[in-house]
Each structure stands twice: as structure tokens, then as C-alpha cells.
Coordinates of C-alpha atoms and ligand atoms in Angstrom, one line a residue:
X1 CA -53.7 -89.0 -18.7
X2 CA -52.3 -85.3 -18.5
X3 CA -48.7 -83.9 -17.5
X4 CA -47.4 -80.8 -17.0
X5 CA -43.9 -79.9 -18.4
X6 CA -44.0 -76.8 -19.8
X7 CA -46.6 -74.2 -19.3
X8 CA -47.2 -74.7 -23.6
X9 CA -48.7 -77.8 -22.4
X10 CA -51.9 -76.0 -22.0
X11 CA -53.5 -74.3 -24.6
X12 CA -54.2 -70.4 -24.2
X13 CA -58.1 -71.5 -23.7
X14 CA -57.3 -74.1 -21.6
X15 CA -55.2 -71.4 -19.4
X16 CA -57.9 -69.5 -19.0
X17 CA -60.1 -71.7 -17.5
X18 CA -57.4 -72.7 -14.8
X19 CA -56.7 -69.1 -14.3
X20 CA -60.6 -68.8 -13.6
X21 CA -60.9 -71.8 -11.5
X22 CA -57.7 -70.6 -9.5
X23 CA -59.4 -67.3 -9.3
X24 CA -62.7 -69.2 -8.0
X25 CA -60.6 -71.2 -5.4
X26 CA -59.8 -67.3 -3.9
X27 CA -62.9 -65.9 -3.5
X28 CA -64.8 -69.4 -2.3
X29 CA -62.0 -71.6 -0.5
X30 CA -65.2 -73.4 1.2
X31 CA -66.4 -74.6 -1.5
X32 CA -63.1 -76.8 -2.6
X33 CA -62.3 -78.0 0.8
X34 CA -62.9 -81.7 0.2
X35 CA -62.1 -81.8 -3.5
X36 CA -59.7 -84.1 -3.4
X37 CA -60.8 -85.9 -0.3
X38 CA -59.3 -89.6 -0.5
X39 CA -56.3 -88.5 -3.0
X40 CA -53.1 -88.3 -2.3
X41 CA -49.9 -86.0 -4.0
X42 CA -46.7 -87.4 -3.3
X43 CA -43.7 -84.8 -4.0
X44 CA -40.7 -86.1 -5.0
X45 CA -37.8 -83.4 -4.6
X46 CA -34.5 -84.1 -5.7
X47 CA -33.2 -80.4 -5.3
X48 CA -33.7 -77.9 -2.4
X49 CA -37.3 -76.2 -2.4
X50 CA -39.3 -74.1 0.5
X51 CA -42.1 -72.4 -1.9
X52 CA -42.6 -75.1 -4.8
X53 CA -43.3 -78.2 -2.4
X54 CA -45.1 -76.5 0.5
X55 CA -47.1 -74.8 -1.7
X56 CA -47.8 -77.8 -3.3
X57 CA -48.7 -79.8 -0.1
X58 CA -51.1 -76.6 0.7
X59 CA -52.4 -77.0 -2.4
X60 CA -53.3 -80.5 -1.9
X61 CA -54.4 -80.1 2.0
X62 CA -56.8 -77.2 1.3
X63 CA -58.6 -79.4 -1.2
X64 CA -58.9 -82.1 1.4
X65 CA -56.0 -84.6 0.1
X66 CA -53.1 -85.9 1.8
X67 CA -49.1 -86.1 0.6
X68 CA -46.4 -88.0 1.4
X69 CA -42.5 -87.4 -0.4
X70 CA -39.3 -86.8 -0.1
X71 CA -37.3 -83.4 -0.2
X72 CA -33.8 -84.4 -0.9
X73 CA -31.9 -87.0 -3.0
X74 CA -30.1 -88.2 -0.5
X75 CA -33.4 -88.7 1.2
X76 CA -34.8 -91.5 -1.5
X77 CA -33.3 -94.3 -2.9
X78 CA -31.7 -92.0 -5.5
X79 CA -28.7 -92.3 -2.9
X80 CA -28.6 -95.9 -3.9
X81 CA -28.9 -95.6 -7.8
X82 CA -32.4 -95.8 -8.5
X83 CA -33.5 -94.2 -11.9
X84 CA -35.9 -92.0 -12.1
X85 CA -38.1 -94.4 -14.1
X86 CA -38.2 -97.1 -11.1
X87 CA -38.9 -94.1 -8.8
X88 CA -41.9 -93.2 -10.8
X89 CA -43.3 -96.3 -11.3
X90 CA -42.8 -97.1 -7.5
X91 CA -44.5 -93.5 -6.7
X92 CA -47.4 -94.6 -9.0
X93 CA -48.6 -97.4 -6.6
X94 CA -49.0 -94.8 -3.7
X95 CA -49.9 -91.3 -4.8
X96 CA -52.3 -89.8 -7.4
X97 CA -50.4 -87.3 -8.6
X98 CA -46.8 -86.5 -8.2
X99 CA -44.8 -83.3 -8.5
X100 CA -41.3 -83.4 -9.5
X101 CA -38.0 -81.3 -9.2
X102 CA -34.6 -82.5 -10.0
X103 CA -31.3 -81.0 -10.5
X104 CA -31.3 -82.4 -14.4
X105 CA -33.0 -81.0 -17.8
X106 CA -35.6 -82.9 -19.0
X107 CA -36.0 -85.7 -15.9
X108 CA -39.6 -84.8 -15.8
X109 CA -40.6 -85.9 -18.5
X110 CA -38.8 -89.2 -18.5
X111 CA -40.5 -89.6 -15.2
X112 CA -43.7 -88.5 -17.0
X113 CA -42.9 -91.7 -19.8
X114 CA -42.9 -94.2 -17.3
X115 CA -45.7 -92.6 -15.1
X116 CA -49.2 -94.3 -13.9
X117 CA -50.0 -90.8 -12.3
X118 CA -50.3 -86.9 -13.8
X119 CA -46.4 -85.9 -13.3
X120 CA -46.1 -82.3 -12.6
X121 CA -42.4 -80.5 -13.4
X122 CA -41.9 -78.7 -10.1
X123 CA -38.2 -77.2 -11.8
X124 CA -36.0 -79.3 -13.9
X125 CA -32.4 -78.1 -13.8
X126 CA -32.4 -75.0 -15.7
X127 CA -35.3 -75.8 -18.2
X128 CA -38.7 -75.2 -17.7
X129 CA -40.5 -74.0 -14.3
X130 CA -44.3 -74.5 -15.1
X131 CA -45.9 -74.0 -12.1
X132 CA -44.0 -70.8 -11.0
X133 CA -44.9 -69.7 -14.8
X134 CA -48.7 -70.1 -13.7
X135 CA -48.1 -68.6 -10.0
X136 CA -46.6 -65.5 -12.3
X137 CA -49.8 -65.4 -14.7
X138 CA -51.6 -65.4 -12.1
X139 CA -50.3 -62.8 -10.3
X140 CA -49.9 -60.3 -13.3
X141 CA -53.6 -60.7 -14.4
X142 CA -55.0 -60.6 -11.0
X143 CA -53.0 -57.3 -10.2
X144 CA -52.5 -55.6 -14.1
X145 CA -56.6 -57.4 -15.4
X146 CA -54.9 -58.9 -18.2
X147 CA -52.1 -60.8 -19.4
X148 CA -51.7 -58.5 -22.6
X149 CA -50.7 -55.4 -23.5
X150 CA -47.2 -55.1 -21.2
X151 CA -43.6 -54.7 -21.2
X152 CA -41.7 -56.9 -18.7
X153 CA -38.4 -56.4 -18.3
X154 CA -36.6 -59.8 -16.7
X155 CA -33.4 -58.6 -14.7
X156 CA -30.9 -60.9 -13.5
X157 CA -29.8 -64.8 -14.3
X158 CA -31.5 -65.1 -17.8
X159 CA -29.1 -68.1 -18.4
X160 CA -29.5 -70.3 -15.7
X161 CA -33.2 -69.0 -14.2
X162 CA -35.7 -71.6 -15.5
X163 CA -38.7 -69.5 -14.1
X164 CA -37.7 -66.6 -16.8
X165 CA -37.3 -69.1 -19.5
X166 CA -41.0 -70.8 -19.0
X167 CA -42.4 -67.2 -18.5
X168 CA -41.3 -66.1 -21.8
X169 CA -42.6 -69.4 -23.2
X170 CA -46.4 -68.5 -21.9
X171 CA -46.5 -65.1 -22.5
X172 CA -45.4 -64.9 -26.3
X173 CA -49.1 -66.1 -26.8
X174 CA -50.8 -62.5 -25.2
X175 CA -51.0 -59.8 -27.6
X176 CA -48.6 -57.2 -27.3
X177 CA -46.5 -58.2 -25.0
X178 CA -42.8 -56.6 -25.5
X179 CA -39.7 -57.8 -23.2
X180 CA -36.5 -56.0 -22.0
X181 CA -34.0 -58.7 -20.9
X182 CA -31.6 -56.8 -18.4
X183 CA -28.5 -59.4 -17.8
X184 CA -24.9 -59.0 -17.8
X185 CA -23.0 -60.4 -21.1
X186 CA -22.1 -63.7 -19.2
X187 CA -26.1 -64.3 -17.9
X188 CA -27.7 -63.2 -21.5
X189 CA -30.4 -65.5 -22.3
X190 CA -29.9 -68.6 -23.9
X191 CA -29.7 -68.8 -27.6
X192 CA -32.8 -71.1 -27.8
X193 CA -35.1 -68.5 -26.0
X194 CA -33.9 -65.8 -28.4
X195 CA -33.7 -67.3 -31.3
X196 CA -36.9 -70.4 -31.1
X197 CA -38.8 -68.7 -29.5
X198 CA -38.6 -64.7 -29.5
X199 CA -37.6 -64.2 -32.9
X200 CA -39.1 -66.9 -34.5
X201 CA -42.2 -65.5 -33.2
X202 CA -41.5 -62.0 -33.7
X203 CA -41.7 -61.0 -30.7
X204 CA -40.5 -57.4 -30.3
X205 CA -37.4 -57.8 -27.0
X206 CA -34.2 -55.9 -26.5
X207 CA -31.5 -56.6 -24.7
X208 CA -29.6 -54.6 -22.1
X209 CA -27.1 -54.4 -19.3
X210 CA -28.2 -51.8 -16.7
X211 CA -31.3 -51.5 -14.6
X212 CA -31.5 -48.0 -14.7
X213 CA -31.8 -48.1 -18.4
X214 CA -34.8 -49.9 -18.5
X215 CA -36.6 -49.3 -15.7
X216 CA -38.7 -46.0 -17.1
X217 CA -40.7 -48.4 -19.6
X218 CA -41.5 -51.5 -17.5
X219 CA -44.9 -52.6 -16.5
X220 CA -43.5 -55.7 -14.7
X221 CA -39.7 -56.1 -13.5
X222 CA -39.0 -59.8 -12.7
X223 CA -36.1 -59.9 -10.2
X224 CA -34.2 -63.1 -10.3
X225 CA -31.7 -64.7 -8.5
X226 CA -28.1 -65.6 -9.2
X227 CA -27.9 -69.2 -9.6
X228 CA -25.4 -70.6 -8.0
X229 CA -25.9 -74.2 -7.7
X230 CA -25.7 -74.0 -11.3
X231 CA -22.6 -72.2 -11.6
X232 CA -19.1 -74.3 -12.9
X233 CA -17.1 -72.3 -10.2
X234 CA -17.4 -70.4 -7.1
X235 CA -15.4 -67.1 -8.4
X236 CA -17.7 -66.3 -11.1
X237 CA -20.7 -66.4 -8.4
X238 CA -19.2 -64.3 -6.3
X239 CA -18.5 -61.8 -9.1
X240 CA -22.0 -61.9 -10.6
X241 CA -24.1 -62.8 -7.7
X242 CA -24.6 -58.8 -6.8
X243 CA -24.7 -57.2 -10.3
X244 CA -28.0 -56.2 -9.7
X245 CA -29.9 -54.5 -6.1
X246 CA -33.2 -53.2 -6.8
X247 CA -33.3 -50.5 -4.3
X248 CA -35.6 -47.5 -3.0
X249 CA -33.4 -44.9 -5.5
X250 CA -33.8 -47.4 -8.4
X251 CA -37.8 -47.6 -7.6
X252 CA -38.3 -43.9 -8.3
X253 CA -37.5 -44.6 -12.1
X254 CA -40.0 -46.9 -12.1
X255 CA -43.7 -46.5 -13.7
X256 CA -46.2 -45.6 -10.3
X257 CA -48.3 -48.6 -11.3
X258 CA -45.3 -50.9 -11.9
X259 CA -44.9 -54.5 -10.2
X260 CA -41.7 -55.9 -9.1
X261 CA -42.0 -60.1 -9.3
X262 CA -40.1 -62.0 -8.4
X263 CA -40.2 -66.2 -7.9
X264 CA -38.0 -65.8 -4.6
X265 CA -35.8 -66.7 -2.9
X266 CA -34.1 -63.1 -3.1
X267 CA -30.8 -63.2 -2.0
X268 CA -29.4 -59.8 -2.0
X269 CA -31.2 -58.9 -5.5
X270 CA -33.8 -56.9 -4.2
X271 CA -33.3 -54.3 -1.0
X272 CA -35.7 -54.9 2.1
X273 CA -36.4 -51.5 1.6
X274 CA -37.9 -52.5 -0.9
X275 CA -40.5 -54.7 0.3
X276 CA -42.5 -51.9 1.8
X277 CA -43.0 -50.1 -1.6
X278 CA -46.6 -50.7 -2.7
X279 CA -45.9 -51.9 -6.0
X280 CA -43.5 -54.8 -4.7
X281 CA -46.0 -58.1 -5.0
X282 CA -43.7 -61.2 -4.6
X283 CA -45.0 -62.0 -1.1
X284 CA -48.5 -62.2 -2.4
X285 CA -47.9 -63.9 -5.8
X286 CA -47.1 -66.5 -3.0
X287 CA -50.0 -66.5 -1.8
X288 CA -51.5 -67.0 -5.6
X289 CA -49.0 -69.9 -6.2
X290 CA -51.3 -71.6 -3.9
X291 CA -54.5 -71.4 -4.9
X292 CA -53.3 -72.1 -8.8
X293 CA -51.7 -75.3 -7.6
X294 CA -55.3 -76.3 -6.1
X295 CA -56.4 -75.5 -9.9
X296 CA -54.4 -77.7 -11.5
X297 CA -54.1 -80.5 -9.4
X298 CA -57.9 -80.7 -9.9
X299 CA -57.7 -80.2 -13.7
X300 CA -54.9 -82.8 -13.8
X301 CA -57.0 -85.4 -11.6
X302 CA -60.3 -84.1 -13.6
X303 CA -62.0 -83.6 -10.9
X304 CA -65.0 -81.2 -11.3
X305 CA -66.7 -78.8 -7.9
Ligands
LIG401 C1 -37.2 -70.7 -8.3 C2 -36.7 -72.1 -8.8 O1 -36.6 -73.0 -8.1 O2 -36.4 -72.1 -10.0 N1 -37.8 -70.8 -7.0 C3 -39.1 -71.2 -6.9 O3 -39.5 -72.3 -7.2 N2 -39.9 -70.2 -6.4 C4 -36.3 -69.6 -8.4 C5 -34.9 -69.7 -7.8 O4 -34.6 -70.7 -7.1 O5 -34.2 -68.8 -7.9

């Protein structure tokens, strides 16, 4: 039986083919509309979530399946003390597959030890963010035709943002692939992304503080949120939380074929005016989110169209 915790977990091959297959699930929906009929995925969300688990019970709907969960702690029996082990086990007597986001690093995978079902890590704390990781891949091959050959400069909370840690995890393996990491000093990526697995990997990345700055050489610009919940106090959110707005003036440094990411929900990060710009695609790498979620809960469950 096969997890998903990191988006390592898969080789580059075996990437491929799910990028394919999610690419397949685009152009013939028809074809996958009973995939999973008779199977159920059962989300179980300890922390708040619009895209991850509705895409996910898409996901599981368009192939024919049915879901069942829970979208807050407070919600389950977690309110009463119940581990995450119990939960999982519990989960395993009703669902197929499970996806999973909690508030804590790492409480995937102990789910994932005690599991009788494919866990999938739908966001754990500020770790690891698979599935957005694939929704991005997705998105930059489908609009750029490859995943090499690119500079992406991450902007924003490099610290706290799982979704830019798990990116730079999957796309160290592409060839030439060079990253500009635009934070202020107290959001700078953490030491174990720099140092495990950029420089160990020699993987060419600067580091700098204003948007401006970098904007001229980027191919992708990933836009990220503040993170509040993950903030000790209040006052330091409300000095960070507006460091950066990507706005129309910004956009005219920008590369004419460049694509602004980002793994939403914006807060005040990126301008509305924005959104009208031809080279801002976070509205449809929702839509791709989707249709790679229908990839891998079939590779997961091994089921074969
Ligand atoms: C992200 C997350 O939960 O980490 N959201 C998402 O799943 N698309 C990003 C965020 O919350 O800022």
C-alpha cells in the first residue's frame, strides 16, 4: 500500500505518468466517470481548507466515488482526545482512501503508520504540501511545456508556506531549474530547505528582499500568503502580512510570457488588478488541482481506465 507525504514520494518517472494520466483526465473526462465507482475518500481536515478538500471531493465525484469527512477539529472526536492513530484506524473501516490536513508537522505520516487505507498529506502544519506541489507541476508544464529549464522566483512567507517548501522539493529534480527566493529577513526560508536541499544539491538560488529586484528574470513568480495562523503573535502579522502587493506597475517588469502562481487564498498579496493580466494563472491551476487529484487517487487505489 502507497502514501503520499511528500511529493519525493514519487519518483521523477513515476511523475510523469501521473502528470500524463492527469493530462488524459483533461481532454477525455468521459472516459473516467466511473473509475472509482463503489469507493469512497473520506477527508479528514483538522485545519481550515476551501481548495484542498473540495477539490479533493471533486476529484473523487468526477471519477464516480463518494466521500464522507470532517472539516474541522472541533468537528471529530479530536475535540475529545482522540489521537490521530485511533482516528486512522477508525477511518480505515469506512473509506478507501483518506486525505489528511492537520495543524502539526509530520501528523500524516503517523496517520499513514497506523493506516489500512492510501493516506494522502493534504498540508501538515508548515511541512510539506504534496498535492498543491502536483496542482503547481501541473500547471507549469501544461502552460511553460516543461518542467525544466526555468527560474522561479517564490515571493512571500518562505518560512511558514509549506506549498513553497514541497515545490522546491519536486523541482530540484528538472534540469536547470534556478530559484530566486524573495522574502523579508524574518520570512527567509528555512535553514533545512537551503542547506538539505538546495545547496546540498547544488542547486543554483539567490536570495533577495524586493520584488522589483527580481522580477526582470522570472519565468514563474509564486505569490504566497502571510501565514498567520502560524504566527507566535498578532503584531508581527500585521507588520509582515503586506510586505509584498503584486500590482499592475510591478507586472510591467515582468517577462511577457511570465506566470504569476500562486496556491491561494490571496489575501492582499496580489492586486485584483491583477487578475485580468493574461499571464496571471492561479484561477486555472485550480482548475488543474482537480483533475491531478483524480490522477492520483486512481494511482494510489491502482486502479487502471
Ligand atoms: C495553501 C495551504 O493550505 O498551505 N492553500 C492551499 O491548499 N491551496 C496555501 C495557504 O494556505 O496559504
Amino acid at each position: 500500500m502507497r502514501h503520499l507525504m511528500s511529493p519525493l514520494d514519487f519518483s521523477v518517472d513515476e511523475l510523469e505518468d501521473l502528470l500524463n494520466l492527469a493530462g488524459d483526465i483533461e481532454k477525455n473526462p468521459a472516459k473516467y466517470a466511473g473509475a472509482c465507482r463503489g469507493k469512497k475518500l473520506a477527508t479528514c481536515f483538522y485545519e481550515p481548507s476551501t481548495r484542498t478538500r473540495l477539490s479533493f471531493e471533486a476529484a473523487m465525484l468526477n471519477l464516480g466515488g463518494s466521500v464522507l469527512g470532517f472539516a474541522s477539529s472541533d468537528s471529530s472526536s479530536a475535540a475529545k482526545g482522540e489521537s490521530i492513530s485511533d482516528t486512522i484506524r477508525v477511518v480505515s473501516c469506512y473509506a478507501d482512501i483518506c486525505a489528511m490536513r492537520h495543524p502539526k508537522e509530520g501528523a500524516a505520516l503517523v496517520a499513514s503508520q497506523r493506516s489500512g487505507i492510501p493516506v494522502i498529506n493534504a498540508g501538515d502544519g508548515g511541512h510539506q504540501h504534496p498535492t498543491q506541489t502536483l496542482t503547481d507541476m501541473m500547471t507549469i508544464r501544461s502552460l511553460k511545456g516543461s518542467l525544466g529549464n526555468i527560474t522561479i522566483g517564490l515571493c512571500g512567507d518562505l518560512k511558514f508556506g509549506r506549498t513553497v517548501h514541497s515545490l522546491i522539493n519536486a523541482m530540484i529534480r528538472y534540469p536547470n531549474v534556478k530559484f530566486v527566493l524573495i522574502s523579508p529577513e524574518e520570512l527567509k526560508i528555512p535553514d533545512y530547505i537551503r542547506e538539505d536541499v538546495l545547496r546540498a544539491n547544488s542547486i543554483e538560488f539567490e536570495e533577495v528582499e524586493r520584488l522589483e529586484d527580481a522580477m526582470g528574470q522570472l519565468d514563474i513568480l509564486y505569490m504566497t500568503r502571510v501565514q498567520r495562523e502560524r504566527f507566535f503573535n498578532e503584531e508581527d502579522y500585521i507588520r509582515l502580512k503586506d510586505y509584498y502587493v503584486l500590482t499592475k506597475k510591478k507586472m510591467k517588469l515582468a517577462k511577457q510570457d511570465m506566470l504569476v502562481l500562486h496556491p491561494l487564498p490571496r489575501v492582499n498579496e496580489i492586486s485584483v488588478e491583477v487578475d485580468d493580466d493574461p499571464r496571471a494563472a492561479y484561477f486555472r491551476q485550480v482548475q488543474y488541482g482537480v483533475y491531478v487529484r483524480m490522477a492520483l487517487i486512481l494511482t494510489l487505489l491502482e486502479i487502471t481506465v
